[in-house]
PDB file of C-alpha atoms in Angstrom:
ATOM      1  CA  UNK A   1     -45.086  36.837 -34.231  1.00  0.00           C
ATOM      2  CA  UNK A   2     -43.433  39.246 -31.796  1.00  0.00           C
ATOM      3  CA  UNK A   3     -40.740  41.605 -33.015  1.00  0.00           C
ATOM      4  CA  UNK A   4     -37.314  39.983 -32.503  1.00  0.00           C
ATOM      5  CA  UNK A   5     -35.932  43.275 -31.188  1.00  0.00           C
ATOM      6  CA  UNK A   6     -38.353  43.201 -28.259  1.00  0.00           C
ATOM      7  CA  UNK A   7     -37.478  39.593 -27.469  1.00  0.00           C
ATOM      8  CA  UNK A   8     -33.725  39.431 -27.924  1.00  0.00           C
ATOM      9  CA  UNK A   9     -32.428  42.976 -27.397  1.00  0.00           C
ATOM     10  CA  UNK A  10     -32.164  44.794 -24.096  1.00  0.00           C
ATOM     11  CA  UNK A  11     -34.986  47.233 -23.364  1.00  0.00           C
ATOM     12  CA  UNK A  12     -34.287  50.968 -23.410  1.00  0.00           C
ATOM     13  CA  UNK A  13     -32.860  52.457 -20.244  1.00  0.00           C
ATOM     14  CA  UNK A  14     -35.625  54.245 -18.348  1.00  0.00           C
ATOM     15  CA  UNK A  15     -35.076  57.361 -16.270  1.00  0.00           C
ATOM     16  CA  UNK A  16     -34.803  56.764 -12.555  1.00  0.00           C
ATOM     17  CA  UNK A  17     -37.666  58.025 -10.419  1.00  0.00           C
ATOM     18  CA  UNK A  18     -36.861  60.580  -7.741  1.00  0.00           C
ATOM     19  CA  UNK A  19     -36.890  59.178  -4.235  1.00  0.00           C
ATOM     20  CA  UNK A  20     -35.766  60.594  -0.904  1.00  0.00           C
ATOM     21  CA  UNK A  21     -34.424  57.167   0.033  1.00  0.00           C
ATOM     22  CA  UNK A  22     -32.136  57.205  -3.002  1.00  0.00           C
ATOM     23  CA  UNK A  23     -30.943  60.719  -2.159  1.00  0.00           C
ATOM     24  CA  UNK A  24     -30.232  59.604   1.399  1.00  0.00           C
ATOM     25  CA  UNK A  25     -28.358  56.572   0.065  1.00  0.00           C
ATOM     26  CA  UNK A  26     -26.335  58.841  -2.274  1.00  0.00           C
ATOM     27  CA  UNK A  27     -25.372  61.139   0.601  1.00  0.00           C
ATOM     28  CA  UNK A  28     -24.360  58.171   2.751  1.00  0.00           C
ATOM     29  CA  UNK A  29     -22.367  56.705  -0.132  1.00  0.00           C
ATOM     30  CA  UNK A  30     -20.564  60.028  -0.559  1.00  0.00           C
ATOM     31  CA  UNK A  31     -19.791  60.238   3.168  1.00  0.00           C
ATOM     32  CA  UNK A  32     -18.294  56.749   3.258  1.00  0.00           C
ATOM     33  CA  UNK A  33     -16.246  57.207   0.085  1.00  0.00           C
ATOM     34  CA  UNK A  34     -15.000  60.639   1.132  1.00  0.00           C
ATOM     35  CA  UNK A  35     -13.752  59.395   4.504  1.00  0.00           C
ATOM     36  CA  UNK A  36     -12.144  56.419   2.762  1.00  0.00           C
ATOM     37  CA  UNK A  37     -10.448  58.612   0.124  1.00  0.00           C
ATOM     38  CA  UNK A  38      -8.775  60.961   2.626  1.00  0.00           C
ATOM     39  CA  UNK A  39      -7.725  58.198   5.049  1.00  0.00           C
ATOM     40  CA  UNK A  40      -4.484  56.247   5.140  1.00  0.00           C
ATOM     41  CA  UNK A  41      -4.783  52.772   3.608  1.00  0.00           C
ATOM     42  CA  UNK A  42      -3.207  49.469   4.541  1.00  0.00           C
ATOM     43  CA  UNK A  43      -1.276  47.510   1.946  1.00  0.00           C
ATOM     44  CA  UNK A  44      -3.484  45.238  -0.198  1.00  0.00           C
ATOM     45  CA  UNK A  45      -3.849  41.743   1.200  1.00  0.00           C
ATOM     46  CA  UNK A  46      -3.900  38.351  -0.443  1.00  0.00           C
ATOM     47  CA  UNK A  47      -7.087  36.248  -0.431  1.00  0.00           C
ATOM     48  CA  UNK A  48      -7.524  33.875   2.502  1.00  0.00           C
ATOM     49  CA  UNK A  49      -7.166  30.886   0.182  1.00  0.00           C
ATOM     50  CA  UNK A  50      -5.812  30.396  -3.312  1.00  0.00           C
ATOM     51  CA  UNK A  51      -7.906  29.000  -6.113  1.00  0.00           C
ATOM     52  CA  UNK A  52      -7.842  25.208  -6.581  1.00  0.00           C
ATOM     53  CA  UNK A  53      -5.720  23.654  -9.295  1.00  0.00           C
ATOM     54  CA  UNK A  54      -7.189  23.351 -12.759  1.00  0.00           C
ATOM     55  CA  UNK A  55      -8.450  19.944 -13.805  1.00  0.00           C
ATOM     56  CA  UNK A  56      -9.309  20.777 -17.410  1.00  0.00           C
ATOM     57  CA  UNK A  57      -7.172  19.050 -20.030  1.00  0.00           C
ATOM     58  CA  UNK A  58      -7.457  21.960 -22.442  1.00  0.00           C
ATOM     59  CA  UNK A  59      -4.454  23.833 -21.061  1.00  0.00           C
ATOM     60  CA  UNK A  60      -4.349  26.263 -23.977  1.00  0.00           C
ATOM     61  CA  UNK A  61      -7.862  27.510 -23.276  1.00  0.00           C
ATOM     62  CA  UNK A  62      -7.162  27.719 -19.522  1.00  0.00           C
ATOM     63  CA  UNK A  63      -4.028  29.764 -20.124  1.00  0.00           C
ATOM     64  CA  UNK A  64      -5.792  32.023 -22.645  1.00  0.00           C
ATOM     65  CA  UNK A  65      -8.673  32.805 -20.252  1.00  0.00           C
ATOM     66  CA  UNK A  66      -6.385  33.436 -17.262  1.00  0.00           C
ATOM     67  CA  UNK A  67      -4.116  35.636 -19.345  1.00  0.00           C
ATOM     68  CA  UNK A  68      -7.172  37.630 -20.411  1.00  0.00           C
ATOM     69  CA  UNK A  69      -8.196  38.123 -16.765  1.00  0.00           C
ATOM     70  CA  UNK A  70      -4.659  39.270 -15.925  1.00  0.00           C
ATOM     71  CA  UNK A  71      -4.530  41.777 -18.813  1.00  0.00           C
ATOM     72  CA  UNK A  72      -7.993  43.119 -18.011  1.00  0.00           C
ATOM     73  CA  UNK A  73      -7.022  43.805 -14.392  1.00  0.00           C
ATOM     74  CA  UNK A  74      -3.921  45.767 -15.426  1.00  0.00           C
ATOM     75  CA  UNK A  75      -5.743  47.651 -18.166  1.00  0.00           C
ATOM     76  CA  UNK A  76      -8.476  48.610 -15.709  1.00  0.00           C
ATOM     77  CA  UNK A  77      -5.941  50.249 -13.372  1.00  0.00           C
ATOM     78  CA  UNK A  78      -4.333  52.053 -16.340  1.00  0.00           C
ATOM     79  CA  UNK A  79      -7.725  53.386 -17.472  1.00  0.00           C
ATOM     80  CA  UNK A  80      -8.525  54.584 -13.953  1.00  0.00           C
ATOM     81  CA  UNK A  81      -5.215  56.461 -13.876  1.00  0.00           C
ATOM     82  CA  UNK A  82      -6.059  58.102 -17.227  1.00  0.00           C
ATOM     83  CA  UNK A  83      -9.481  59.130 -15.909  1.00  0.00           C
ATOM     84  CA  UNK A  84      -7.862  60.641 -12.815  1.00  0.00           C
ATOM     85  CA  UNK A  85      -5.463  62.685 -14.966  1.00  0.00           C
ATOM     86  CA  UNK A  86      -8.362  63.969 -17.097  1.00  0.00           C
ATOM     87  CA  UNK A  87     -10.310  64.823 -13.960  1.00  0.00           C
ATOM     88  CA  UNK A  88      -7.313  66.818 -12.710  1.00  0.00           C
ATOM     89  CA  UNK A  89      -7.323  68.882 -15.908  1.00  0.00           C
ATOM     90  CA  UNK A  90     -11.051  69.609 -15.537  1.00  0.00           C
ATOM     91  CA  UNK A  91     -10.636  70.610 -11.903  1.00  0.00           C
ATOM     92  CA  UNK A  92      -7.673  72.873 -12.734  1.00  0.00           C
ATOM     93  CA  UNK A  93      -9.618  74.677 -15.464  1.00  0.00           C
ATOM     94  CA  UNK A  94     -12.644  75.133 -13.201  1.00  0.00           C
ATOM     95  CA  UNK A  95     -10.422  76.374 -10.372  1.00  0.00           C
ATOM     96  CA  UNK A  96      -8.933  79.048 -12.659  1.00  0.00           C
ATOM     97  CA  UNK A  97     -12.401  80.178 -13.756  1.00  0.00           C
ATOM     98  CA  UNK A  98     -13.741  80.387 -10.194  1.00  0.00           C
ATOM     99  CA  UNK A  99     -10.592  82.230  -9.075  1.00  0.00           C
ATOM    100  CA  UNK A 100     -11.209  84.818 -11.797  1.00  0.00           C
ATOM    101  CA  UNK A 101     -14.817  85.218 -10.642  1.00  0.00           C
ATOM    102  CA  UNK A 102     -13.651  85.481  -7.028  1.00  0.00           C
ATOM    103  CA  UNK A 103     -11.250  88.328  -7.855  1.00  0.00           C
ATOM    104  CA  UNK A 104     -13.774  90.261  -9.946  1.00  0.00           C
ATOM    105  CA  UNK A 105     -16.636  90.378  -7.461  1.00  0.00           C
ATOM    106  CA  UNK A 106     -17.018  92.791  -4.577  1.00  0.00           C
ATOM    107  CA  UNK A 107     -19.896  90.983  -2.834  1.00  0.00           C
ATOM    108  CA  UNK A 108     -18.657  89.429   0.405  1.00  0.00           C
ATOM    109  CA  UNK A 109     -21.214  86.594   0.423  1.00  0.00           C
ATOM    110  CA  UNK A 110     -20.242  85.605  -3.115  1.00  0.00           C
ATOM    111  CA  UNK A 111     -16.554  85.637  -2.195  1.00  0.00           C
ATOM    112  CA  UNK A 112     -17.206  83.334   0.780  1.00  0.00           C
ATOM    113  CA  UNK A 113     -19.228  80.850  -1.314  1.00  0.00           C
ATOM    114  CA  UNK A 114     -16.659  80.831  -4.126  1.00  0.00           C
ATOM    115  CA  UNK A 115     -13.862  80.361  -1.587  1.00  0.00           C
ATOM    116  CA  UNK A 116     -15.678  77.282  -0.240  1.00  0.00           C
ATOM    117  CA  UNK A 117     -16.003  75.898  -3.779  1.00  0.00           C
ATOM    118  CA  UNK A 118     -12.257  76.451  -4.367  1.00  0.00           C
ATOM    119  CA  UNK A 119     -11.451  74.549  -1.161  1.00  0.00           C
ATOM    120  CA  UNK A 120     -13.612  71.678  -2.429  1.00  0.00           C
ATOM    121  CA  UNK A 121     -11.784  71.746  -5.767  1.00  0.00           C
ATOM    122  CA  UNK A 122      -8.432  71.528  -3.984  1.00  0.00           C
ATOM    123  CA  UNK A 123      -9.752  68.492  -2.087  1.00  0.00           C
ATOM    124  CA  UNK A 124     -10.854  66.945  -5.383  1.00  0.00           C
ATOM    125  CA  UNK A 125      -7.343  67.501  -6.783  1.00  0.00           C
ATOM    126  CA  UNK A 126      -5.677  65.890  -3.779  1.00  0.00           C
ATOM    127  CA  UNK A 127      -8.000  62.882  -3.934  1.00  0.00           C
ATOM    128  CA  UNK A 128      -7.426  62.518  -7.686  1.00  0.00           C
ATOM    129  CA  UNK A 129      -3.659  62.477  -7.141  1.00  0.00           C
ATOM    130  CA  UNK A 130      -4.104  59.237  -5.172  1.00  0.00           C
ATOM    131  CA  UNK A 131      -5.389  57.595  -8.351  1.00  0.00           C
ATOM    132  CA  UNK A 132      -2.324  58.531 -10.399  1.00  0.00           C
ATOM    133  CA  UNK A 133       0.693  56.214 -10.548  1.00  0.00           C
ATOM    134  CA  UNK A 134      -1.044  53.493  -8.537  1.00  0.00           C
ATOM    135  CA  UNK A 135       1.443  51.322  -6.698  1.00  0.00           C
ATOM    136  CA  UNK A 136       1.112  47.867  -5.207  1.00  0.00           C
ATOM    137  CA  UNK A 137      -0.130  45.943  -8.229  1.00  0.00           C
ATOM    138  CA  UNK A 138       1.395  42.516  -8.692  1.00  0.00           C
ATOM    139  CA  UNK A 139       3.068  40.966 -11.711  1.00  0.00           C
ATOM    140  CA  UNK A 140       4.840  37.719 -12.418  1.00  0.00           C
ATOM    141  CA  UNK A 141       8.529  37.559 -11.584  1.00  0.00           C
ATOM    142  CA  UNK A 142      11.334  34.984 -11.278  1.00  0.00           C
ATOM    143  CA  UNK A 143       9.966  33.203  -8.159  1.00  0.00           C
ATOM    144  CA  UNK A 144       6.731  32.587 -10.067  1.00  0.00           C
ATOM    145  CA  UNK A 145       8.441  30.550 -12.764  1.00  0.00           C
ATOM    146  CA  UNK A 146      11.212  28.920 -10.704  1.00  0.00           C
ATOM    147  CA  UNK A 147      10.971  26.876  -7.537  1.00  0.00           C
ATOM    148  CA  UNK A 148      13.793  27.884  -5.174  1.00  0.00           C
ATOM    149  CA  UNK A 149      12.776  25.592  -2.296  1.00  0.00           C
ATOM    150  CA  UNK A 150      15.031  22.818  -3.518  1.00  0.00           C
ATOM    151  CA  UNK A 151      18.822  22.980  -3.616  1.00  0.00           C
ATOM    152  CA  UNK A 152      18.790  23.296  -7.363  1.00  0.00           C
ATOM    153  CA  UNK A 153      16.078  25.688  -8.666  1.00  0.00           C
ATOM    154  CA  UNK A 154      13.541  23.965 -10.880  1.00  0.00           C
ATOM    155  CA  UNK A 155      11.418  25.730 -13.423  1.00  0.00           C
ATOM    156  CA  UNK A 156       7.611  25.731 -13.219  1.00  0.00           C
ATOM    157  CA  UNK A 157       6.938  26.344 -16.880  1.00  0.00           C
ATOM    158  CA  UNK A 158       3.713  24.441 -16.866  1.00  0.00           C
ATOM    159  CA  UNK A 159       0.688  26.127 -18.456  1.00  0.00           C
ATOM    160  CA  UNK A 160      -1.617  25.162 -15.622  1.00  0.00           C
ATOM    161  CA  UNK A 161       0.809  26.477 -13.005  1.00  0.00           C
ATOM    162  CA  UNK A 162       1.378  29.743 -14.874  1.00  0.00           C
ATOM    163  CA  UNK A 163      -2.378  30.088 -15.513  1.00  0.00           C
ATOM    164  CA  UNK A 164      -3.124  29.753 -11.819  1.00  0.00           C
ATOM    165  CA  UNK A 165      -0.518  32.378 -10.937  1.00  0.00           C
ATOM    166  CA  UNK A 166      -1.924  34.722 -13.566  1.00  0.00           C
ATOM    167  CA  UNK A 167      -5.442  34.301 -12.219  1.00  0.00           C
ATOM    168  CA  UNK A 168      -4.418  34.842  -8.580  1.00  0.00           C
ATOM    169  CA  UNK A 169      -2.477  37.952  -9.611  1.00  0.00           C
ATOM    170  CA  UNK A 170      -5.505  39.209 -11.566  1.00  0.00           C
ATOM    171  CA  UNK A 171      -7.691  38.831  -8.457  1.00  0.00           C
ATOM    172  CA  UNK A 172      -5.153  40.796  -6.402  1.00  0.00           C
ATOM    173  CA  UNK A 173      -4.918  43.584  -9.002  1.00  0.00           C
ATOM    174  CA  UNK A 174      -8.681  43.786  -9.378  1.00  0.00           C
ATOM    175  CA  UNK A 175      -8.856  44.490  -5.643  1.00  0.00           C
ATOM    176  CA  UNK A 176      -6.457  47.413  -6.161  1.00  0.00           C
ATOM    177  CA  UNK A 177      -8.619  48.544  -9.087  1.00  0.00           C
ATOM    178  CA  UNK A 178     -11.744  48.471  -6.915  1.00  0.00           C
ATOM    179  CA  UNK A 179     -10.055  50.633  -4.297  1.00  0.00           C
ATOM    180  CA  UNK A 180      -8.802  53.077  -6.942  1.00  0.00           C
ATOM    181  CA  UNK A 181     -12.279  53.287  -8.477  1.00  0.00           C
ATOM    182  CA  UNK A 182     -13.780  54.145  -5.067  1.00  0.00           C
ATOM    183  CA  UNK A 183     -11.232  56.944  -4.556  1.00  0.00           C
ATOM    184  CA  UNK A 184     -11.864  58.309  -8.049  1.00  0.00           C
ATOM    185  CA  UNK A 185     -15.606  58.203  -7.414  1.00  0.00           C
ATOM    186  CA  UNK A 186     -15.099  60.259  -4.246  1.00  0.00           C
ATOM    187  CA  UNK A 187     -13.105  62.844  -6.235  1.00  0.00           C
ATOM    188  CA  UNK A 188     -15.988  63.119  -8.695  1.00  0.00           C
ATOM    189  CA  UNK A 189     -18.458  63.560  -5.848  1.00  0.00           C
ATOM    190  CA  UNK A 190     -16.368  66.404  -4.417  1.00  0.00           C
ATOM    191  CA  UNK A 191     -16.106  67.985  -7.880  1.00  0.00           C
ATOM    192  CA  UNK A 192     -19.897  67.818  -8.278  1.00  0.00           C
ATOM    193  CA  UNK A 193     -20.354  69.414  -4.853  1.00  0.00           C
ATOM    194  CA  UNK A 194     -17.901  72.173  -5.820  1.00  0.00           C
ATOM    195  CA  UNK A 195     -19.893  72.816  -9.011  1.00  0.00           C
ATOM    196  CA  UNK A 196     -23.126  73.143  -7.017  1.00  0.00           C
ATOM    197  CA  UNK A 197     -21.548  75.525  -4.500  1.00  0.00           C
ATOM    198  CA  UNK A 198     -19.878  77.641  -7.202  1.00  0.00           C
ATOM    199  CA  UNK A 199     -23.168  77.878  -9.130  1.00  0.00           C
ATOM    200  CA  UNK A 200     -24.856  79.201  -5.990  1.00  0.00           C
ATOM    201  CA  UNK A 201     -22.012  81.703  -5.665  1.00  0.00           C
ATOM    202  CA  UNK A 202     -22.441  82.909  -9.238  1.00  0.00           C
ATOM    203  CA  UNK A 203     -26.185  83.310  -8.750  1.00  0.00           C
ATOM    204  CA  UNK A 204     -25.801  85.324  -5.546  1.00  0.00           C
ATOM    205  CA  UNK A 205     -23.249  87.661  -7.124  1.00  0.00           C
ATOM    206  CA  UNK A 206     -24.500  87.830 -10.695  1.00  0.00           C
ATOM    207  CA  UNK A 207     -25.420  91.499 -10.312  1.00  0.00           C
ATOM    208  CA  UNK A 208     -21.879  92.437  -9.359  1.00  0.00           C
ATOM    209  CA  UNK A 209     -20.383  91.180 -12.619  1.00  0.00           C
ATOM    210  CA  UNK A 210     -22.543  93.464 -14.790  1.00  0.00           C
ATOM    211  CA  UNK A 211     -22.309  96.568 -12.624  1.00  0.00           C
ATOM    212  CA  UNK A 212     -20.436  99.413 -14.320  1.00  0.00           C
ATOM    213  CA  UNK A 213     -18.920 102.337 -12.514  1.00  0.00           C
ATOM    214  CA  UNK A 214     -19.753 105.844 -13.821  1.00  0.00           C
ATOM    215  CA  UNK A 215     -17.398 107.553 -11.410  1.00  0.00           C
ATOM    216  CA  UNK A 216     -14.339 109.162 -12.929  1.00  0.00           C
ATOM    217  CA  UNK A 217     -11.044 109.369 -11.122  1.00  0.00           C
ATOM    218  CA  UNK A 218      -9.535 112.805 -10.874  1.00  0.00           C
ATOM    219  CA  UNK A 219      -5.835 113.036 -10.166  1.00  0.00           C
ATOM    220  CA  UNK A 220      -4.673 116.262  -8.578  1.00  0.00           C
ATOM    221  CA  UNK A 221      -1.030 117.173  -8.991  1.00  0.00           C
ATOM    222  CA  UNK A 222       0.207 119.526  -6.302  1.00  0.00           C
ATOM    223  CA  UNK A 223       3.915 119.559  -7.161  1.00  0.00           C
ATOM    224  CA  UNK A 224       3.866 121.560 -10.418  1.00  0.00           C
ATOM    225  CA  UNK A 225       6.924 123.574  -9.343  1.00  0.00           C
ATOM    226  CA  UNK A 226       9.059 120.463  -9.033  1.00  0.00           C
ATOM    227  CA  UNK A 227       7.899 119.175 -12.422  1.00  0.00           C
ATOM    228  CA  UNK A 228       8.814 122.489 -14.097  1.00  0.00           C
ATOM    229  CA  UNK A 229      12.251 122.406 -12.442  1.00  0.00           C
ATOM    230  CA  UNK A 230      12.857 118.861 -13.722  1.00  0.00           C
ATOM    231  CA  UNK A 231      11.709 119.824 -17.213  1.00  0.00           C
ATOM    232  CA  UNK A 232      14.039 122.830 -17.380  1.00  0.00           C
ATOM    233  CA  UNK A 233      17.008 120.759 -16.191  1.00  0.00           C
ATOM    234  CA  UNK A 234      16.302 118.110 -18.815  1.00  0.00           C
ATOM    235  CA  UNK A 235      16.171 120.766 -21.547  1.00  0.00           C
ATOM    236  CA  UNK A 236      19.551 122.163 -20.458  1.00  0.00           C
ATOM    237  CA  UNK A 237      21.102 118.692 -20.421  1.00  0.00           C
ATOM    238  CA  UNK A 238      19.741 117.904 -23.892  1.00  0.00           C
ATOM    239  CA  UNK A 239      21.186 121.099 -25.320  1.00  0.00           C
ATOM    240  CA  UNK A 240      24.563 120.365 -23.724  1.00  0.00           C
ATOM    241  CA  UNK A 241      24.591 116.864 -25.169  1.00  0.00           C
ATOM    242  CA  UNK A 242      23.865 118.249 -28.623  1.00  0.00           C
ATOM    243  CA  UNK A 243      26.747 120.706 -28.238  1.00  0.00           C
ATOM    244  CA  UNK A 244      29.068 117.870 -27.156  1.00  0.00           C
ATOM    245  CA  UNK A 245      28.086 115.881 -30.223  1.00  0.00           C
ATOM    246  CA  UNK A 246      28.845 118.826 -32.504  1.00  0.00           C
ATOM    247  CA  UNK A 247      32.217 119.379 -30.840  1.00  0.00           C
ATOM    248  CA  UNK A 248      33.192 115.747 -31.390  1.00  0.00           C
ATOM    249  CA  UNK A 249      32.446 116.039 -35.086  1.00  0.00           C
ATOM    250  CA  UNK A 250      34.692 119.140 -35.373  1.00  0.00           C
ATOM    251  CA  UNK A 251      37.698 117.779 -33.464  1.00  0.00           C
ATOM    252  CA  UNK A 252      41.061 117.142 -35.079  1.00  0.00           C
ATOM    253  CA  UNK A 253      43.237 114.140 -34.272  1.00  0.00           C
ATOM    254  CA  UNK A 254      45.641 116.041 -31.972  1.00  0.00           C
ATOM    255  CA  UNK A 255      43.012 117.171 -29.487  1.00  0.00           C
ATOM    256  CA  UNK A 256      40.755 114.132 -29.866  1.00  0.00           C
ATOM    257  CA  UNK A 257      41.964 112.089 -26.874  1.00  0.00           C
ATOM    258  CA  UNK A 258      42.030 115.110 -24.552  1.00  0.00           C
ATOM    259  CA  UNK A 259      38.506 116.100 -25.536  1.00  0.00           C
ATOM    260  CA  UNK A 260      37.250 112.524 -25.200  1.00  0.00           C
ATOM    261  CA  UNK A 261      38.533 112.341 -21.612  1.00  0.00           C
ATOM    262  CA  UNK A 262      36.874 115.619 -20.738  1.00  0.00           C
ATOM    263  CA  UNK A 263      33.591 114.548 -22.353  1.00  0.00           C
ATOM    264  CA  UNK A 264      33.704 111.208 -20.567  1.00  0.00           C
ATOM    265  CA  UNK A 265      33.828 112.993 -17.216  1.00  0.00           C
ATOM    266  CA  UNK A 266      30.962 115.257 -18.203  1.00  0.00           C
ATOM    267  CA  UNK A 267      28.874 112.291 -19.368  1.00  0.00           C
ATOM    268  CA  UNK A 268      29.394 110.566 -16.029  1.00  0.00           C
ATOM    269  CA  UNK A 269      28.126 113.692 -14.298  1.00  0.00           C
ATOM    270  CA  UNK A 270      25.094 113.827 -16.591  1.00  0.00           C
ATOM    271  CA  UNK A 271      24.419 110.158 -15.956  1.00  0.00           C
ATOM    272  CA  UNK A 272      24.297 110.838 -12.221  1.00  0.00           C
ATOM    273  CA  UNK A 273      21.968 113.778 -12.793  1.00  0.00           C
ATOM    274  CA  UNK A 274      19.699 111.683 -15.000  1.00  0.00           C
ATOM    275  CA  UNK A 275      19.438 108.976 -12.352  1.00  0.00           C
ATOM    276  CA  UNK A 276      18.552 111.591  -9.744  1.00  0.00           C
ATOM    277  CA  UNK A 277      15.879 113.100 -11.995  1.00  0.00           C
ATOM    278  CA  UNK A 278      14.411 109.680 -12.834  1.00  0.00           C
ATOM    279  CA  UNK A 279      14.166 108.865  -9.132  1.00  0.00           C
ATOM    280  CA  UNK A 280      12.348 112.126  -8.471  1.00  0.00           C
ATOM    281  CA  UNK A 281       9.949 111.414 -11.356  1.00  0.00           C
ATOM    282  CA  UNK A 282       9.336 107.941  -9.953  1.00  0.00           C
ATOM    283  CA  UNK A 283       8.446 109.404  -6.556  1.00  0.00           C
ATOM    284  CA  UNK A 284       6.032 111.833  -8.196  1.00  0.00           C
ATOM    285  CA  UNK A 285       4.410 108.980 -10.171  1.00  0.00           C
ATOM    286  CA  UNK A 286       3.980 106.888  -7.026  1.00  0.00           C
ATOM    287  CA  UNK A 287       2.338 109.770  -5.190  1.00  0.00           C
ATOM    288  CA  UNK A 288      -0.017 110.282  -8.145  1.00  0.00           C
ATOM    289  CA  UNK A 289      -0.987 106.586  -8.112  1.00  0.00           C
ATOM    290  CA  UNK A 290      -1.665 106.700  -4.381  1.00  0.00           C
ATOM    291  CA  UNK A 291      -3.886 109.757  -4.775  1.00  0.00           C
ATOM    292  CA  UNK A 292      -5.687 108.130  -7.723  1.00  0.00           C
ATOM    293  CA  UNK A 293      -6.478 105.000  -5.717  1.00  0.00           C
TER     294      UNK A 293
END
């Protein structure tokens, strides 16, 4: 007797054989999906004809099945939106990594290849955004449960009627899901292409990332006289400030206000001098940085 697993279970998935025809078909599929994903789209359309009325007497089963179709269509769109958001996070992380590699290489060819991969990643982001917050899906509303054609609105709370509306709405939403899936597939194709291009860029510039520079930078300062002048002025100002502090501690109450006014004027003068000295030091530092570069 044959093993029941071989008879009643699905066989193992075999690896697909390489074929140029399949590669050509993949490239053509990518071309069609890419053009579709970056193009403007018309609003979704209703089917040419609605489904016929249900004849089954088991209305509970009919309603249950149609409700399941309706929920599945909405859940499919929600899952596609979640996948698009996750894809955006992957693309953002990869973009940051490639940007870091782009900045830290000095090889022109590598920079060009990495720049192309970053452009592809931006395209993948833009395409993925079209799969987030999908609009246009249908849902049941008041006109679906009330008939307003007569003078007095009449309700249509019949399980067969509601089931048919649920099923027609599910068909409409599945069409939106199919379109969203195609756009998301195009974004994945572009991401895969960006990965291939960036890998080529890393390979071409791999030597540049491990190259260390043995050259030392020597900074030559030619304005020693100015630095000594600044240093001497700062020493004088520090001594004066110490003297002012000692005088304040030795003051009596009668001369306190007079001395405070005089010291306030002197401090303002020193503040101006400090700002002038700091500006001169800043200019010297900038000139040193320019010479160092």
